[in-house]
CSV table of C-alpha atoms in Angstrom, one decimal:
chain,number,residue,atom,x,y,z
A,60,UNK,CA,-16.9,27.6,44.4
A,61,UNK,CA,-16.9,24.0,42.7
A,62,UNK,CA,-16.3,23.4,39.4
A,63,UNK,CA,-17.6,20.7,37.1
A,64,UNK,CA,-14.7,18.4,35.9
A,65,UNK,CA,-14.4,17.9,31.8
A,66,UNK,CA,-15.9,14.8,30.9
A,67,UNK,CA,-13.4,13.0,28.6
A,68,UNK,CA,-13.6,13.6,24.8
A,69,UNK,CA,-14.5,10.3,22.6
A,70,UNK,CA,-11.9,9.9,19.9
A,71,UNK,CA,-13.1,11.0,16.6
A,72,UNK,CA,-16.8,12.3,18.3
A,73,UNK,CA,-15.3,15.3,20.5
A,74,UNK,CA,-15.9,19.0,19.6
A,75,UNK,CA,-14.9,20.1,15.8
A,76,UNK,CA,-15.4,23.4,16.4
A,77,UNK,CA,-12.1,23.2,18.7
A,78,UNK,CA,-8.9,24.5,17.2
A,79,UNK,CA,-6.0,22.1,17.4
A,80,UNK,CA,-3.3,23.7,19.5
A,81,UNK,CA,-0.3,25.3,17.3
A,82,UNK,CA,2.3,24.1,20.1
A,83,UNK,CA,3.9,20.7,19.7
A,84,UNK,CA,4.1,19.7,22.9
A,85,UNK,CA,0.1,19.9,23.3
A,86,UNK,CA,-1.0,19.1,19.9
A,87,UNK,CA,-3.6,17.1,19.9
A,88,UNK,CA,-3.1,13.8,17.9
A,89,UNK,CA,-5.3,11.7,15.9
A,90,UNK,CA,-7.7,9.8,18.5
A,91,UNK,CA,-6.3,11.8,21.1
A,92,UNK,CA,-3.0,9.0,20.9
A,93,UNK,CA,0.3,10.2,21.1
A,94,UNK,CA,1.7,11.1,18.3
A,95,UNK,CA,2.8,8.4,15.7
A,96,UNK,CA,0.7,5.7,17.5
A,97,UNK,CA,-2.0,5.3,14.9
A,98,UNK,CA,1.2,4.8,12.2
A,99,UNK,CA,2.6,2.6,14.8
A,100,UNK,CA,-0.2,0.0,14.6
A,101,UNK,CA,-0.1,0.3,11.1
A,102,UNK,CA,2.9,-0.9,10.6
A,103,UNK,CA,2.9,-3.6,13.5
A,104,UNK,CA,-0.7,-5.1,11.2
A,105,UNK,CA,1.2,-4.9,8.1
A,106,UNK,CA,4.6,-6.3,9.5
A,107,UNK,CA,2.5,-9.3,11.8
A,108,UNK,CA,0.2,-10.2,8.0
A,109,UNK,CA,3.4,-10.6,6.1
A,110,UNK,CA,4.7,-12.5,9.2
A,111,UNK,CA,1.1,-14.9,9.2
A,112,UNK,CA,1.6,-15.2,4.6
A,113,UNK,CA,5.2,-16.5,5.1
A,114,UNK,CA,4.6,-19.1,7.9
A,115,UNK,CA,1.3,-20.2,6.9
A,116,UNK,CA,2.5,-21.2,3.6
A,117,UNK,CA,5.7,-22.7,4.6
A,118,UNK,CA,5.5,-26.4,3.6
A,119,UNK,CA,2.1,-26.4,2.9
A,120,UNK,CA,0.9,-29.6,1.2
A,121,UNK,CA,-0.3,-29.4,-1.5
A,122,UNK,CA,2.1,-26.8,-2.7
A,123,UNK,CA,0.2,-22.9,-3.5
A,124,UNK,CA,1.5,-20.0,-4.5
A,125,UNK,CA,1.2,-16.6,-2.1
A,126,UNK,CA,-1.5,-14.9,-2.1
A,127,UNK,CA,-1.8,-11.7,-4.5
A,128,UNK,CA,-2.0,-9.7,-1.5
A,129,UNK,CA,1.5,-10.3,-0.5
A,130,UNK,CA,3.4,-8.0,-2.6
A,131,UNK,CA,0.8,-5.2,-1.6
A,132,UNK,CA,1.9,-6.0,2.0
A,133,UNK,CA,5.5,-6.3,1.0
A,134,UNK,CA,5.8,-2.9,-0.9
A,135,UNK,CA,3.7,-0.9,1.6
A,136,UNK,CA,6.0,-2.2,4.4
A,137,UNK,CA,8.7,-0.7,2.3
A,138,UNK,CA,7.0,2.8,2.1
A,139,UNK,CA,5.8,3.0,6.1
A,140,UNK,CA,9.7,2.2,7.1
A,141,UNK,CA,10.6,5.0,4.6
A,142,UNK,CA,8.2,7.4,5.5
A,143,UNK,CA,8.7,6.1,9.9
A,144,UNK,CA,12.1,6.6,10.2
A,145,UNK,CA,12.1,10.1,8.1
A,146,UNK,CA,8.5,11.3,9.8
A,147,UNK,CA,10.5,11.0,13.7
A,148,UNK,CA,11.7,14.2,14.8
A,149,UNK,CA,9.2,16.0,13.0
A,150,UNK,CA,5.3,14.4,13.1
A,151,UNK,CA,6.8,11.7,15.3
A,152,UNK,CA,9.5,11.8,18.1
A,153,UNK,CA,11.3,14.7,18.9
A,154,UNK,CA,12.6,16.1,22.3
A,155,UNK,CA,9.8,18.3,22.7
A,156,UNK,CA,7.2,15.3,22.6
A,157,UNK,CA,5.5,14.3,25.7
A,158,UNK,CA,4.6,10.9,25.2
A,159,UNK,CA,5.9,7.9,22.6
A,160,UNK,CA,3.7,6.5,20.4
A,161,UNK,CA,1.3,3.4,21.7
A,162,UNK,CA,3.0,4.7,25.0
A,163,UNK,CA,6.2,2.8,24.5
A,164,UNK,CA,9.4,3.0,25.8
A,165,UNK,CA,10.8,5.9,23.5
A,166,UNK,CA,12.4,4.1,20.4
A,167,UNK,CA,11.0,1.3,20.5
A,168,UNK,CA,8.8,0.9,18.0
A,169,UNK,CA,11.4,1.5,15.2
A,170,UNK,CA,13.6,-0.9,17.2
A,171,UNK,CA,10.6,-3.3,17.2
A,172,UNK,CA,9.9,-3.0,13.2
A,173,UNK,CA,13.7,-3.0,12.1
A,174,UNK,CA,13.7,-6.3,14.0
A,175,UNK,CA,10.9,-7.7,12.6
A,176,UNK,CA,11.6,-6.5,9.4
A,177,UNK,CA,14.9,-8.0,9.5
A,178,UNK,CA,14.0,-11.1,11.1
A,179,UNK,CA,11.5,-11.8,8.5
A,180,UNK,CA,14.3,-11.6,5.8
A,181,UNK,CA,16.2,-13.7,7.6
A,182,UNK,CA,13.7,-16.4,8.3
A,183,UNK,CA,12.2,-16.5,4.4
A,184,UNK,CA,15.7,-16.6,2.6
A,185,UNK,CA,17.1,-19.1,5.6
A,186,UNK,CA,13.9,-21.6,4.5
A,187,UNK,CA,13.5,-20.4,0.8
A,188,UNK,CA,13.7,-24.5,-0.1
A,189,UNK,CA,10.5,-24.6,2.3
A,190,UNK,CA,8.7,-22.1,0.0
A,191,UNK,CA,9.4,-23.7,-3.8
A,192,UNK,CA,11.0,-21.5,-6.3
A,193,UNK,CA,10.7,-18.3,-7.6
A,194,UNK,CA,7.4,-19.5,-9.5
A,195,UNK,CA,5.6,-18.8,-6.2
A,196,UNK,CA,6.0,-15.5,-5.5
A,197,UNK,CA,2.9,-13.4,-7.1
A,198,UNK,CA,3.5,-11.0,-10.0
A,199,UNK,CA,4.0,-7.4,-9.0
A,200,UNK,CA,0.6,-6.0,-10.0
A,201,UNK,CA,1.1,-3.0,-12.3
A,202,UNK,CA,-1.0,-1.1,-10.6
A,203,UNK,CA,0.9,-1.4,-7.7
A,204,UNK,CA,3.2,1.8,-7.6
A,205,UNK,CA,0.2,4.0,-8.7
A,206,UNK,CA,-2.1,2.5,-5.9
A,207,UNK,CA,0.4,3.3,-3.0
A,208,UNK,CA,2.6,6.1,-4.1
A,209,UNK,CA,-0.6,8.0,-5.9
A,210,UNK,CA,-2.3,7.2,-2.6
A,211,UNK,CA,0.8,8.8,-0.4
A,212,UNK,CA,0.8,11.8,-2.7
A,213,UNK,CA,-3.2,12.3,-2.7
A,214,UNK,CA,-3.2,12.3,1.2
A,215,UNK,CA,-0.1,14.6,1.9
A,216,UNK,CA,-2.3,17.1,-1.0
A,217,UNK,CA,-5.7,16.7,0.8
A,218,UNK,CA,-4.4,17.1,4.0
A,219,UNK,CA,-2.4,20.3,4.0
A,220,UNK,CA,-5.7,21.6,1.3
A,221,UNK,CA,-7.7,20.9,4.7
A,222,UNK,CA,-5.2,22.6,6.8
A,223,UNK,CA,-5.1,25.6,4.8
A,224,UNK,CA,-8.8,26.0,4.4
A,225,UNK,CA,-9.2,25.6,8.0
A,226,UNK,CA,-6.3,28.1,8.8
A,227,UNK,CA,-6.0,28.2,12.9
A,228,UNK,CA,-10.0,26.3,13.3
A,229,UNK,CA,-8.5,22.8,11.8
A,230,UNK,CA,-11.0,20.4,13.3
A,231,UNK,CA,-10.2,17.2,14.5
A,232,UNK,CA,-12.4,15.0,13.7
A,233,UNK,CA,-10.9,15.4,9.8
A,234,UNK,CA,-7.8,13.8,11.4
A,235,UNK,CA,-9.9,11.4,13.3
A,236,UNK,CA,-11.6,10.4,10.1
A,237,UNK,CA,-8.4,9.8,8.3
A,238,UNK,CA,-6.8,7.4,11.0
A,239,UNK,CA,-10.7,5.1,11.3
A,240,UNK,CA,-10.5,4.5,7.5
A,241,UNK,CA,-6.7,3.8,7.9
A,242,UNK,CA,-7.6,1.2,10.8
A,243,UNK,CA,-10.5,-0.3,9.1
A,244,UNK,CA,-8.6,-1.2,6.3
A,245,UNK,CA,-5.6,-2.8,7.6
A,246,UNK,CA,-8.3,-4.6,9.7
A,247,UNK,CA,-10.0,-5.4,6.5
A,248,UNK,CA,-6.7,-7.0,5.1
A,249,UNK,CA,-7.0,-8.8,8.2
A,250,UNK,CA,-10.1,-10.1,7.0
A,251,UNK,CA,-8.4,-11.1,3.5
A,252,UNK,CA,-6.0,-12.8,4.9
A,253,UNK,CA,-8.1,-15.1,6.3
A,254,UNK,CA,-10.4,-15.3,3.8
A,255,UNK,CA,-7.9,-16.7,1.2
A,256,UNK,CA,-5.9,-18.9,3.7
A,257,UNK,CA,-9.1,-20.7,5.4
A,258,UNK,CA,-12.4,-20.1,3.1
A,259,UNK,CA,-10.7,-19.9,-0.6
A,260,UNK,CA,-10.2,-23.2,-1.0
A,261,UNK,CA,-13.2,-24.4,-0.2
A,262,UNK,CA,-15.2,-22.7,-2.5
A,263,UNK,CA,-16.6,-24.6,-6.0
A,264,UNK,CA,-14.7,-21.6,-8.0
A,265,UNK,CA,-11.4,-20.3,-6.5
A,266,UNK,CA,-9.7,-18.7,-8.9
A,267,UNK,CA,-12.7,-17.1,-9.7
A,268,UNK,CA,-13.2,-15.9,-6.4
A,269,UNK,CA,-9.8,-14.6,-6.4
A,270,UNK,CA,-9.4,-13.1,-9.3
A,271,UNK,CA,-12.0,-10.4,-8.1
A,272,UNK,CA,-11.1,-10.2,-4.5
A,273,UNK,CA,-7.2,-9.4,-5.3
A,274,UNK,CA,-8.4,-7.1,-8.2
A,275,UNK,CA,-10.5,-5.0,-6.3
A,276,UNK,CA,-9.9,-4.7,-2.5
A,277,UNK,CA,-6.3,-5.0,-2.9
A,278,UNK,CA,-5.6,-1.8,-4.6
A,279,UNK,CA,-8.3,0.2,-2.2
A,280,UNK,CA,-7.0,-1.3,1.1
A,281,UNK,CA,-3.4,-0.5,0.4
A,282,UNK,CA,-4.3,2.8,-1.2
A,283,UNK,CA,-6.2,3.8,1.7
A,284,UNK,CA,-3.7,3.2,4.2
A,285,UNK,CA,-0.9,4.7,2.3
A,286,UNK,CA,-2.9,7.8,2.1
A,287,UNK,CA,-2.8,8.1,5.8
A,288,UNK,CA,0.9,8.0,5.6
A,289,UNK,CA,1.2,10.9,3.0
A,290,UNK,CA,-1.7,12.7,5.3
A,291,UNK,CA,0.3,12.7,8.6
A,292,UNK,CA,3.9,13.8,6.8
């Protein structure tokens, strides 16, 4: 008697009518990653743009301010630390977990940010003459804390409101859905990034231009990627 082997589920198109398995060391992940992974690129995208604003601008003639996207970038690298390092051993790591996330080396990844994160200190305070003075750092938006911790708190609410309604059935392409708007955004600030740093200036109207791109994608880019942190804790 043969049998017909499963054909392989695409991430985020595979059956919704599946229940995701109560037992952690079989849960099914978003994407079908292991668990953490799609955080883990999250941070790695925000940690490398902050890494691409601070040596792109360094001694760059004639002398510019960052972009108002940095402190976006700055205080949601601050939040994914916080909610990385607290998240393993419960939605993260764990001795019970079968595979790392991104299929590193176990503990690697928070070794990887903590050095980047530190590194990145290190670097911007060791050339701060390189960078002006403290006239070139962007305001803090005041929107800021709203966007990223209302966003956190909305996406931890919706997400355990999905759970409940679902009960034991909690499909998962919900949880699919929630890590492809996380990735298209941070690929989206990508896109901003390069945007201000290489077509910006060469626009008539810059500031203009500016004005509307930091006052609207910003807040929904960041927003939207620190709801998937509040979803998955």
């Amino acid at each position: 008697m043969s049998t017909t082997p499963a054909t392989p589920a695409i991430p985020g198109l595979d059956d919704s009518n599946r229940r995701v398995p109560p037992s952690v060391g079989d849960t099914r992940y978003p994407l079908g990653l292991p668990a953490g992974s799609v955080r883990a690129f999250l941070a790695f995208s925000v940690l490398g743009l902050l890494w691409a604003l601070v040596l792109t601008y360094r001694n760059q003639e004639p002398r510019q301010d960052l972009p108002p996207i940095y402190p976006y970038l700055q205080f949601l690298m601050v939040l994914i630390l916080a909610h990385y390092f607290a998240a393993h051993g419960s939605s993260i790591g764990g001795p019970a977990r079968k595979r790392s996330p991104l299929f590193l080396p176990r503990g690697s990844v928070r070794l990887l940010l903590t050095a980047g994160v530190v590194g990145l200190i290190v670097w911007f305070v060791y050339h701060w003459d390189e960078y002006g003075n403290l006239t070139t750092l962007p305001t803090l938006p005041y929107q800021l804390p709203l966007v990223l911790l209302g966003g956190f708190l909305a996406g931890y609410l919706v997400h355990r409101l999905a759970r409940r309604l679902s009960g034991e059935n909690f499909p998962f392409w919900f949880q699919d859905v929630e890590a492809w708007l996380a990735l298209i955004s941070v690929l989206a600030l990508v896109g901003a990034l390069v945007f201000h740093v290489l077509i910006l200036p060469t626009l008539d109207n810059p500031g203009q231009w500016e004005f509307r791109h930091s006052e609207i994608t910003n807040p929904i880019l960041a927003g939207i990627i620190s709801f998937y942190f509040g979803a998955r804790s």
